[in-house]
Amino acid sequence: MEKRFLALIEKSVKNHWDMPVFSDYDGDTFLYRDMAKEIEKLHLLFNEAGIRKGDKIAVIGRNSARWGICFFAVLSYGAVIVPILHDFTPDNVHNLVNHSESKILFAAQYNWKNLKPEEMPAVSTFMLIEDLSVISAPDRVKSAHANLETAFLQKYPEFSPENVAYHKEKPDELAIINYTSGTTGFSKGVMLPYRSLWSNTQYAYDKLPFIKNGDNFVAMLPMAHMYGLAFEVLNGVNKGCHIHFLPRIPSPNTVVDSFNKIRPTLIIAVPIIIEKIVRSRVFPALEKPLIKLLYKLPGTKQLIKKKIFRQLSAAFGNDFAEIVIGGASINRDVETFLKSIGFRYTVGYGMTECGPLIAYEQWDTFKQGSVGRIVDRMEVKINTPGNGKVGEILVRGMNTMLGYYKNPDATKEAFTDDGWMHTGDLGIIDDDGFLFIRGRNKTMLLGANGQNIYPEEIESILNNMPYVSESLIVSREDKDTHKHVLVALIYPAWEQARKEKHTNEELQKIMKENIAALNKRIPYYSKVSDFQIREEEFKKTPKQSIQRFLYQEEKE
């Protein structure tokens, strides 16, 4: 078997030529042959723009069919794709485009209107994702774009599957630079090689046999993140599936409506999506006095469970083979309930640096509380100091990254001398080979729609605001809505405030203004909803780092 990612994509395009590949929800649909044609036209344009193998091309925008076409056009040409989250501020985008040395930028109209091309001097060509039109480019590129259809017909008078021939990559060749954050002080550009893309995609092909060509997917998670990209898009295209993009952040009702209309075979979700539906539709019903009474009786309990199972399955379109939950741990009460009714869910584990998969197990053999078994072509060991079973999870294998782009110090810190990569997570492996996460050593928080939130970035801005001495960003559950929100714990510069005779009420007002100013400078998904002023300093480690774990849970 040829172990090349682009060979898989090339084969799928040829084999599914007349089948649909991408649809914007309630919008345009592209067949595999349409995608292939658009890819070839972009290749002609890349050539005219002087793009060489290994050059970087960035793309920013909400999920869309043309976003997917841009992605595959870049890789199949032999260039390196730099996906950027559409939520990043303009300054974030400028930073990442410059840091990655991208030569072309594809931007959605929503993002482009706030960008400043003069802040990205290395970019020669700017294009709109919506219609693949040129915004700004050298004259030769503009001319080539204006005559692109003619040039395409001259090269391919009768375009057919035989004309599709993509770049032949090497296993360790760089394919994607996926940034873990948006600011230069914290940016880590994860360098994913083609072997990682192939290994993840091949695993999905081998271990998800229930997916057939022509099946429907609903892409909810941002394609700029590896979780959604790998298992909704790369997996879907490789299998010959039809992927439907929800272009805006979907409300729970929109998600349910799309599931019922599209009826996807596989659903990729973050925990909060599942938890919202269970908490809003199931748990309140179980609290009704009559249902509580009937639920205690063995016979009626099973009938109630069956009814809830049918209702919950209907909310996800009924036809799904399983729901894969990843990105964060699922609430224990919700998981216990899902398991008790035989719901088709499973929990996986991964990280961007593994493109992303580390562990998975199909729903019917999945062990509750775990994150599955170690995937093919990957090794995991638990780094336990002493005789304890719990330790840091170390990984090694084909899925792992090359390192962090232009950051040798961070790369060296990420790997041991013998090639194991630190995950920063704590866990154990049981006798059956199931991996259980026992703690998060890393500080990353998960946004409502699967976005990675790095609290240090927010804190670094807040700590420079008036009367803020130290701060800590934590996730708290709102007791009324059950939504997780970000809260700033602030230790003010008390000495300065008291010296200047500020009252507590005045300090509260100042901090409220600080939070408002902070929220204007960071992506919407990482906005701080509330703050708490502390009388005492945060407890520190010997290195004077805040002991974050002491403040993650709200004290009664």
Coordinates of C-alpha atoms in Angstrom, one line a residue:
M1 CA 0.0 0.0 0.0
E2 CA 1.3 3.5 -1.0
K3 CA 1.5 5.4 2.3
R4 CA 0.8 8.8 0.8
F5 CA -2.0 11.2 1.9
L6 CA -2.3 12.9 -1.5
A7 CA -2.4 9.5 -3.2
L8 CA -5.6 8.8 -1.1
I9 CA -7.1 12.1 -2.1
E10 CA -6.2 11.7 -5.8
K11 CA -7.7 8.2 -5.9
S12 CA -10.9 9.4 -4.2
V13 CA -11.4 12.3 -6.6
K14 CA -11.1 9.9 -9.6
N15 CA -13.3 7.2 -8.1
H16 CA -16.1 9.6 -7.0
W17 CA -16.0 12.0 -10.0
D18 CA -19.8 12.5 -10.4
M19 CA -20.7 12.5 -6.7
P20 CA -21.1 15.6 -4.5
V21 CA -18.2 16.5 -2.2
F22 CA -18.9 19.9 -0.7
S23 CA -22.1 21.9 0.0
D24 CA -22.6 25.1 1.8
Y25 CA -25.7 24.7 4.0
D26 CA -28.6 26.0 1.9
G27 CA -26.0 27.1 -0.7
D28 CA -23.8 25.9 -3.6
T29 CA -22.9 22.2 -4.1
F30 CA -19.7 21.0 -5.7
L31 CA -19.1 17.5 -7.2
Y32 CA -15.7 15.9 -6.9
R33 CA -15.1 16.8 -10.6
D34 CA -16.0 20.4 -9.9
M35 CA -13.5 20.5 -7.0
A36 CA -10.9 18.9 -9.2
K37 CA -11.4 21.5 -11.9
E38 CA -11.2 24.4 -9.4
I39 CA -8.0 22.9 -8.0
E40 CA -6.4 22.7 -11.4
K41 CA -7.3 26.3 -12.1
L42 CA -5.7 27.4 -8.8
H43 CA -2.6 25.4 -9.7
L44 CA -2.3 27.4 -12.9
L45 CA -2.6 30.6 -10.9
F46 CA -0.1 29.5 -8.3
N47 CA 2.4 28.8 -11.1
E48 CA 1.8 32.3 -12.5
A49 CA 2.3 33.8 -9.1
G50 CA 5.7 32.1 -8.8
I51 CA 4.7 29.8 -6.0
R52 CA 7.2 26.9 -5.6
K53 CA 7.0 23.7 -3.8
G54 CA 7.2 24.3 0.0
D55 CA 6.0 27.9 -0.2
K56 CA 3.4 28.9 2.4
I57 CA -0.2 29.9 1.5
A58 CA -2.6 31.1 4.3
V59 CA -6.4 30.8 4.4
I60 CA -8.8 32.5 6.8
G61 CA -12.5 32.3 6.9
R62 CA -15.5 30.4 8.2
N63 CA -16.1 26.9 7.0
S64 CA -17.2 26.8 3.4
A65 CA -17.0 24.7 0.3
R66 CA -14.4 27.0 -1.3
W67 CA -12.3 27.0 1.9
G68 CA -12.1 23.2 1.4
I69 CA -11.2 23.7 -2.3
C70 CA -8.4 26.1 -1.3
F71 CA -7.0 23.7 1.2
F72 CA -6.8 20.8 -1.2
A73 CA -5.5 23.0 -4.0
V74 CA -2.5 24.2 -1.9
L75 CA -1.5 20.7 -0.7
S76 CA -2.0 19.0 -4.1
Y77 CA 0.3 21.7 -5.6
G78 CA 3.1 20.9 -3.1
A79 CA 2.8 24.1 -1.1
V80 CA 2.3 24.4 2.6
I81 CA -1.2 25.4 3.9
V82 CA -1.5 27.8 6.9
P83 CA -5.1 27.6 8.2
I84 CA -6.0 30.6 10.4
L85 CA -9.0 30.7 12.7
H86 CA -11.6 33.2 11.4
D87 CA -12.1 34.5 15.0
F88 CA -8.6 35.9 15.4
T89 CA -8.3 39.7 15.6
P90 CA -6.7 41.5 12.6
D91 CA -3.5 42.0 14.5
N92 CA -3.4 38.2 15.2
V93 CA -3.9 37.5 11.5
H94 CA -1.2 39.9 10.5
N95 CA 1.2 38.3 13.0
L96 CA 0.6 34.7 11.8
V97 CA 0.7 35.5 8.1
N98 CA 4.0 37.3 8.6
H99 CA 5.4 34.6 11.0
S100 CA 4.6 31.9 8.5
E101 CA 6.1 33.8 5.6
S102 CA 2.9 33.2 3.5
K103 CA 3.0 34.4 -0.1
I104 CA -0.7 34.2 -0.8
L105 CA -3.6 34.8 1.5
F106 CA -7.1 33.5 0.8
A107 CA -9.5 35.5 3.0
A108 CA -13.3 35.5 3.5
Q109 CA -15.0 38.9 3.0
Y110 CA -15.9 39.0 6.7
N111 CA -12.2 38.8 7.6
W112 CA -10.8 40.8 4.7
K113 CA -12.7 44.0 5.5
N114 CA -10.7 44.4 8.8
L115 CA -7.3 43.4 7.5
K116 CA -4.5 45.7 6.3
P117 CA -2.5 44.4 3.4
E118 CA 0.3 46.8 4.1
E119 CA 0.8 45.0 7.5
M120 CA 1.6 41.8 5.5
P121 CA 4.4 42.9 3.2
A122 CA 5.6 39.4 2.1
V123 CA 2.1 38.5 0.7
S124 CA 2.1 39.2 -3.1
T125 CA -1.5 38.0 -3.8
F126 CA -4.7 38.4 -1.9
M127 CA -7.8 36.5 -2.9
L128 CA -11.4 36.2 -1.7
I129 CA -12.6 32.8 -0.7
E130 CA -16.2 33.4 -1.6
D131 CA -15.6 33.4 -5.4
L132 CA -11.8 32.8 -5.6
S133 CA -11.4 36.3 -7.1
V134 CA -8.3 38.4 -6.9
I135 CA -8.3 41.4 -4.5
S136 CA -4.7 42.5 -5.0
A137 CA -1.9 40.9 -7.0
P138 CA 0.9 41.7 -9.5
D139 CA -0.3 42.5 -13.0
R140 CA 0.8 39.1 -14.4
V141 CA -1.3 37.3 -11.8
K142 CA -4.3 39.6 -12.4
S143 CA -4.0 38.9 -16.2
A144 CA -3.7 35.2 -15.6
H145 CA -6.8 35.2 -13.4
A146 CA -8.8 37.1 -16.0
N147 CA -7.9 34.5 -18.6
L148 CA -8.0 31.5 -16.3
E149 CA -10.9 29.7 -18.0
T150 CA -9.2 30.0 -21.4
A151 CA -5.9 28.8 -20.0
F152 CA -7.6 25.8 -18.4
L153 CA -9.4 24.8 -21.6
Q154 CA -6.2 25.1 -23.5
K155 CA -4.5 22.7 -21.1
Y156 CA -7.4 20.4 -20.6
P157 CA -9.7 20.4 -23.7
E158 CA -11.6 17.5 -22.2
F159 CA -11.0 17.5 -18.5
S160 CA -11.3 13.9 -17.1
P161 CA -10.1 11.8 -14.1
E162 CA -7.0 10.9 -16.1
N163 CA -5.9 14.6 -15.9
V164 CA -5.8 14.5 -12.1
A165 CA -2.2 14.0 -10.9
Y166 CA -1.2 15.5 -7.6
H167 CA 2.1 16.3 -5.9
K168 CA 4.0 13.2 -4.8
E169 CA 5.0 14.0 -1.3
K170 CA 7.6 12.5 1.1
P171 CA 6.5 11.2 4.5
D172 CA 8.4 13.9 6.5
E173 CA 7.6 16.7 4.1
L174 CA 5.8 19.7 5.7
A175 CA 2.1 19.9 4.8
I176 CA 0.4 22.1 7.4
I177 CA 1.5 24.9 9.8
N178 CA -1.3 25.0 12.4
Y179 CA -1.0 27.8 14.9
T180 CA -2.1 27.1 18.5
S181 CA -2.7 30.8 19.1
G182 CA -2.8 34.2 17.5
T183 CA -0.3 36.4 19.2
T184 CA 3.5 36.5 18.5
G185 CA 4.4 36.1 22.1
F186 CA 2.5 32.8 22.4
S187 CA 2.3 31.5 18.8
K188 CA 3.4 28.0 18.2
G189 CA 3.1 26.9 14.6
V190 CA 2.7 23.2 14.8
M191 CA 4.4 21.6 11.8
L192 CA 2.5 18.6 10.6
P193 CA 4.1 16.4 8.0
Y194 CA 2.3 14.4 5.4
R195 CA 2.9 11.1 7.3
S196 CA 0.7 12.5 10.0
L197 CA -2.1 13.4 7.6
W198 CA -1.8 9.9 6.0
S199 CA -1.8 8.0 9.3
N200 CA -4.8 9.8 10.7
T201 CA -6.8 9.5 7.5
Q202 CA -5.8 5.9 7.0
Y203 CA -6.8 5.1 10.6
A204 CA -10.3 6.6 10.0
Y205 CA -10.6 4.5 6.8
D206 CA -9.6 1.3 8.6
K207 CA -11.5 1.8 11.9
L208 CA -14.7 3.5 10.8
P209 CA -16.0 0.8 8.4
F210 CA -19.6 2.0 8.7
I211 CA -18.8 5.1 6.6
K212 CA -19.6 4.5 2.9
N213 CA -19.2 6.7 -0.2
G214 CA -22.1 9.0 -0.6
D215 CA -22.7 9.3 3.1
N216 CA -23.4 12.8 4.6
F217 CA -21.3 14.7 7.1
V218 CA -22.2 18.0 8.8
A219 CA -19.0 20.0 9.4
M220 CA -19.6 22.1 12.6
L221 CA -16.1 22.4 14.0
P222 CA -13.7 25.0 12.5
M223 CA -11.5 23.6 9.7
A224 CA -8.6 25.6 11.0
H225 CA -8.5 23.1 13.9
M226 CA -7.2 19.6 13.3
Y227 CA -10.0 17.7 15.0
G228 CA -12.7 18.9 12.7
L229 CA -10.4 19.1 9.7
A230 CA -9.1 15.6 10.0
F231 CA -12.3 13.6 10.7
E232 CA -15.0 15.7 9.0
V233 CA -13.1 16.9 5.9
L234 CA -10.0 14.7 5.2
N235 CA -11.8 11.5 6.3
G236 CA -14.9 12.5 4.5
V237 CA -13.2 13.3 1.2
N238 CA -11.1 10.1 1.4
K239 CA -14.2 8.1 1.8
G240 CA -16.1 9.8 -1.0
C241 CA -18.6 11.4 1.3
H242 CA -20.7 14.6 0.9
I243 CA -19.7 17.3 3.5
H244 CA -22.1 20.0 4.4
F245 CA -20.7 23.2 5.9
L246 CA -22.5 25.3 8.5
P247 CA -20.8 28.6 7.7
R248 CA -21.8 30.5 10.9
I249 CA -21.6 29.4 14.5
P250 CA -24.7 27.3 14.7
S251 CA -27.3 27.6 17.5
P252 CA -28.5 24.4 19.1
N253 CA -31.7 24.6 17.0
T254 CA -29.7 25.1 13.8
V255 CA -27.6 22.1 14.6
V256 CA -30.6 19.9 15.3
D257 CA -32.3 21.2 12.1
S258 CA -29.2 20.5 10.0
F259 CA -28.9 17.0 11.5
N260 CA -32.5 16.2 10.6
K261 CA -32.2 17.6 7.1
I262 CA -28.8 16.1 6.2
R263 CA -28.9 12.9 8.4
P264 CA -25.1 12.5 8.9
T265 CA -23.5 9.1 9.3
L266 CA -20.7 10.3 11.6
I267 CA -20.9 13.2 14.0
I268 CA -17.8 14.9 15.3
A269 CA -18.5 17.0 18.4
V270 CA -17.0 18.7 21.4
P271 CA -18.6 17.8 24.8
I272 CA -20.5 21.0 25.2
I273 CA -22.7 20.3 22.2
I274 CA -23.8 17.0 23.6
E275 CA -24.1 18.3 27.2
K276 CA -26.3 21.2 26.1
I277 CA -28.8 18.9 24.4
V278 CA -28.9 16.4 27.3
R279 CA -29.1 19.1 29.9
S280 CA -31.8 21.1 28.1
R281 CA -33.9 18.3 26.7
V282 CA -33.4 15.2 28.9
F283 CA -32.5 16.1 32.5
P284 CA -35.4 18.6 33.1
A285 CA -37.9 15.9 32.0
L286 CA -36.4 13.4 34.4
E287 CA -36.9 15.8 37.3
K288 CA -40.7 16.0 36.8
P289 CA -42.3 14.3 39.9
L290 CA -44.3 11.6 37.9
I291 CA -41.3 10.7 35.7
K292 CA -39.0 10.5 38.8
L293 CA -41.5 8.1 40.4
L294 CA -41.8 6.0 37.3
Y295 CA -38.1 6.0 36.8
K296 CA -37.7 4.1 40.1
L297 CA -39.8 1.2 38.9
P298 CA -37.8 -1.4 36.9
G299 CA -40.4 -2.0 34.2
T300 CA -41.2 1.6 33.4
K301 CA -37.6 2.7 33.8
Q302 CA -36.6 0.8 30.7
L303 CA -39.6 2.2 28.8
I304 CA -38.6 5.7 29.7
K305 CA -35.0 5.0 28.7
K306 CA -36.1 3.7 25.3
K307 CA -38.2 6.8 24.7
I308 CA -35.4 9.1 25.7
F309 CA -33.0 7.1 23.4
R310 CA -35.4 7.6 20.5
Q311 CA -35.8 11.3 21.2
L312 CA -32.1 11.9 21.6
S313 CA -31.3 9.9 18.5
A314 CA -33.8 12.0 16.6
A315 CA -32.1 15.2 17.7
F316 CA -29.0 14.0 15.9
G317 CA -30.8 12.8 12.7
N318 CA -31.3 9.1 13.6
D319 CA -29.0 7.8 10.9
F320 CA -25.7 8.4 12.7
A321 CA -23.5 5.3 13.3
E322 CA -21.8 7.1 16.2
I323 CA -20.9 10.4 17.8
V324 CA -17.2 11.0 18.5
I325 CA -16.7 13.4 21.3
G326 CA -13.2 15.0 21.7
G327 CA -11.4 18.2 22.6
A328 CA -12.1 18.0 26.3
S329 CA -13.5 15.6 28.9
I330 CA -17.3 15.0 29.0
N331 CA -19.3 15.7 32.1
R332 CA -19.4 12.4 34.1
D333 CA -23.2 12.6 34.8
V334 CA -23.9 13.1 31.2
E335 CA -21.7 10.3 30.1
T336 CA -23.1 7.9 32.7
F337 CA -26.6 8.7 31.4
L338 CA -25.6 8.2 27.8
K339 CA -24.1 4.9 28.6
S340 CA -27.1 3.8 30.6
I341 CA -29.5 4.2 27.6
G342 CA -27.1 2.6 25.1
F343 CA -26.5 5.8 23.2
R344 CA -24.0 5.5 20.3
Y345 CA -21.2 7.8 21.5
T346 CA -17.5 7.4 22.1
V347 CA -14.8 9.7 23.5
G348 CA -11.4 10.2 21.7
Y349 CA -8.2 11.9 22.7
G350 CA -5.7 13.8 20.7
M351 CA -3.9 17.1 20.2
T352 CA -2.9 19.4 17.3
E353 CA 0.7 18.1 17.6
C354 CA -0.5 14.6 16.6
G355 CA -2.7 15.8 13.8
P356 CA -4.7 15.1 16.1
L357 CA -5.4 11.4 17.0
I358 CA -3.8 9.5 20.0
A359 CA -6.6 7.3 21.3
Y360 CA -10.1 6.1 20.1
E361 CA -12.4 3.1 20.4
Q362 CA -15.7 2.4 18.6
W363 CA -18.8 3.1 20.7
D364 CA -19.9 -0.5 21.2
T365 CA -16.5 -1.6 22.6
F366 CA -15.7 1.7 24.3
K367 CA -15.1 1.7 28.0
Q368 CA -16.9 4.4 29.9
G369 CA -14.6 7.1 31.5
S370 CA -11.8 6.3 29.1
V371 CA -10.7 8.0 25.9
G372 CA -10.2 4.8 24.0
R373 CA -7.2 2.6 23.0
I374 CA -4.0 3.8 21.4
V375 CA -4.4 4.2 17.7
D376 CA -2.4 2.5 15.0
R377 CA 1.1 3.6 14.4
M378 CA 1.3 5.4 17.7
E379 CA 2.9 4.5 21.0
V380 CA 2.0 5.9 24.4
K381 CA 3.7 5.5 27.8
I382 CA 3.0 6.9 31.2
N383 CA 5.9 8.7 32.7
T384 CA 5.5 7.9 36.3
P385 CA 7.9 9.2 38.9
G386 CA 8.2 6.5 41.6
N387 CA 5.7 3.7 41.9
G388 CA 2.5 5.6 41.2
K389 CA 0.3 4.6 38.2
V390 CA -0.7 8.1 37.2
G391 CA 1.9 10.1 35.2
E392 CA 2.3 12.3 32.2
I393 CA 1.2 10.8 28.9
L394 CA 4.1 10.7 26.4
V395 CA 3.5 9.8 22.8
R396 CA 5.6 8.7 19.9
G397 CA 4.8 7.6 16.3
M398 CA 3.8 8.5 12.8
N399 CA 1.1 11.0 13.9
T400 CA 3.5 13.3 15.7
M401 CA 4.6 16.7 14.5
L402 CA 8.0 17.8 13.1
G403 CA 8.2 20.5 15.7
Y404 CA 7.2 24.2 16.1
Y405 CA 7.8 26.5 13.2
K406 CA 10.8 28.8 13.8
N407 CA 10.8 27.9 17.5
P408 CA 13.7 25.4 18.2
D409 CA 13.5 26.0 21.9
A410 CA 9.9 25.0 22.2
T411 CA 10.5 22.0 19.9
K412 CA 13.4 20.8 22.1
E413 CA 11.2 21.2 25.2
A414 CA 8.4 19.2 23.6
F415 CA 10.4 16.1 23.0
T416 CA 12.6 13.8 25.1
D417 CA 16.0 12.8 23.9
D418 CA 14.7 9.5 22.6
G419 CA 11.8 11.0 20.6
W420 CA 8.8 10.8 23.0
M421 CA 6.6 13.9 22.9
H422 CA 5.2 15.5 26.1
T423 CA 1.4 15.9 26.0
G424 CA 1.2 17.8 29.3
D425 CA -1.8 15.6 30.3
L426 CA -1.8 13.1 33.1
G427 CA -3.3 9.6 32.8
I428 CA -3.2 5.8 33.2
I429 CA -3.5 2.8 30.9
D430 CA -5.6 -0.1 32.3
D431 CA -5.0 -3.8 31.7
D432 CA -7.2 -3.8 28.6
G433 CA -5.2 -1.0 27.0
F434 CA -7.7 1.8 27.6
L435 CA -6.3 5.2 28.3
F436 CA -7.9 7.3 31.1
I437 CA -7.1 11.0 31.5
R438 CA -6.6 11.8 35.2
G439 CA -5.7 15.5 35.0
R440 CA -4.7 18.3 32.7
N441 CA -1.2 19.5 33.3
K442 CA -1.6 22.0 30.5
T443 CA -3.5 25.3 30.9
M444 CA -5.5 25.2 27.7
L445 CA -9.2 25.8 28.0
L446 CA -11.8 24.8 25.4
G447 CA -14.3 27.2 23.9
A448 CA -17.9 26.5 23.3
N449 CA -17.4 25.5 19.7
G450 CA -14.1 23.7 20.1
Q451 CA -11.7 26.6 20.0
N452 CA -8.5 26.4 21.9
I453 CA -8.2 29.2 24.5
Y454 CA -4.8 29.9 26.1
P455 CA -5.4 31.8 29.3
E456 CA -1.8 33.2 29.5
E457 CA -2.5 35.3 26.4
I458 CA -5.6 36.9 28.0
E459 CA -3.7 37.3 31.3
S460 CA -0.7 39.0 29.6
I461 CA -3.1 41.7 28.3
L462 CA -5.1 42.1 31.5
N463 CA -2.0 42.3 33.7
N464 CA -1.0 45.4 31.9
M465 CA -4.2 47.2 32.7
P466 CA -4.8 49.8 35.4
Y467 CA -4.5 48.6 39.0
V468 CA -4.1 44.9 38.0
S469 CA -1.2 43.2 39.8
E470 CA -2.0 39.6 38.8
S471 CA -4.8 37.7 37.1
L472 CA -5.9 34.2 36.4
I473 CA -8.4 33.2 33.7
V474 CA -10.6 30.2 34.7
S475 CA -13.6 28.4 33.3
R476 CA -16.7 28.4 35.4
E477 CA -20.1 26.9 34.9
D478 CA -23.0 29.3 35.0
K479 CA -25.4 27.8 37.5
D480 CA -28.5 29.1 35.6
T481 CA -27.5 28.3 32.0
H482 CA -25.0 25.5 32.6
K483 CA -22.8 27.1 30.1
H484 CA -19.1 27.4 30.7
V485 CA -17.9 31.0 30.8
L486 CA -14.5 32.6 31.3
V487 CA -14.0 34.5 34.6
A488 CA -11.0 36.7 35.5
L489 CA -9.7 36.3 39.0
I490 CA -7.9 39.5 39.7
Y491 CA -5.4 40.5 42.5
P492 CA -5.4 44.3 42.3
A493 CA -2.4 46.6 43.0
W494 CA -3.9 47.2 46.4
E495 CA -1.1 49.3 47.7
Q496 CA -1.3 51.7 44.7
A497 CA -5.1 51.8 44.9
R498 CA -5.2 52.6 48.6
K499 CA -2.4 55.1 48.3
E500 CA -4.5 56.9 45.7
K501 CA -7.5 56.5 48.0
H502 CA -9.7 54.5 45.6
T503 CA -12.8 53.0 47.3
N504 CA -13.7 49.4 46.7
E505 CA -16.7 50.6 44.6
E506 CA -14.3 52.7 42.4
L507 CA -12.0 49.7 42.0
Q508 CA -14.9 47.5 40.9
K509 CA -15.7 50.1 38.3
I510 CA -12.1 50.3 37.1
M511 CA -11.9 46.5 36.7
K512 CA -15.2 46.4 34.8
E513 CA -13.7 49.0 32.4
N514 CA -10.6 46.9 32.2
I515 CA -12.6 43.8 31.2
A516 CA -14.5 45.8 28.6
A517 CA -11.2 47.0 27.1
L518 CA -9.7 43.5 27.2
N519 CA -12.7 42.0 25.3
K520 CA -12.1 44.4 22.5
R521 CA -8.6 43.0 22.0
I522 CA -9.2 39.3 22.0
P523 CA -11.3 36.8 19.8
Y524 CA -15.0 36.7 20.7
Y525 CA -14.8 33.1 21.8
S526 CA -12.3 33.9 24.5
K527 CA -14.1 36.9 25.9
V528 CA -14.2 37.2 29.7
S529 CA -17.8 37.2 31.1
D530 CA -17.1 38.2 34.7
F531 CA -14.4 39.0 37.2
Q532 CA -13.7 38.4 40.9
I533 CA -11.4 40.7 42.9
R534 CA -9.1 38.8 45.4
E535 CA -7.9 40.2 48.7
E536 CA -4.9 37.8 48.8
E537 CA -2.2 37.0 46.3
F538 CA -2.3 33.8 44.4
K539 CA -0.3 30.9 45.8
K540 CA 2.9 30.3 43.9
T541 CA 5.4 27.5 43.1
P542 CA 9.1 27.9 44.0
K543 CA 9.5 29.3 40.5
Q544 CA 6.9 32.0 41.4
S545 CA 4.4 30.6 38.9
I546 CA 0.7 30.6 40.0
Q547 CA -0.4 27.2 41.2
R548 CA -3.3 27.2 38.7
F549 CA -4.8 23.9 39.8
L550 CA -5.8 25.5 43.1
Y551 CA -8.2 27.8 41.4
Q552 CA -9.7 25.8 38.6
E553 CA -12.7 24.7 40.7
E554 CA -15.0 27.2 42.3
K555 CA -14.9 27.0 46.1
E556 CA -18.2 26.8 47.9

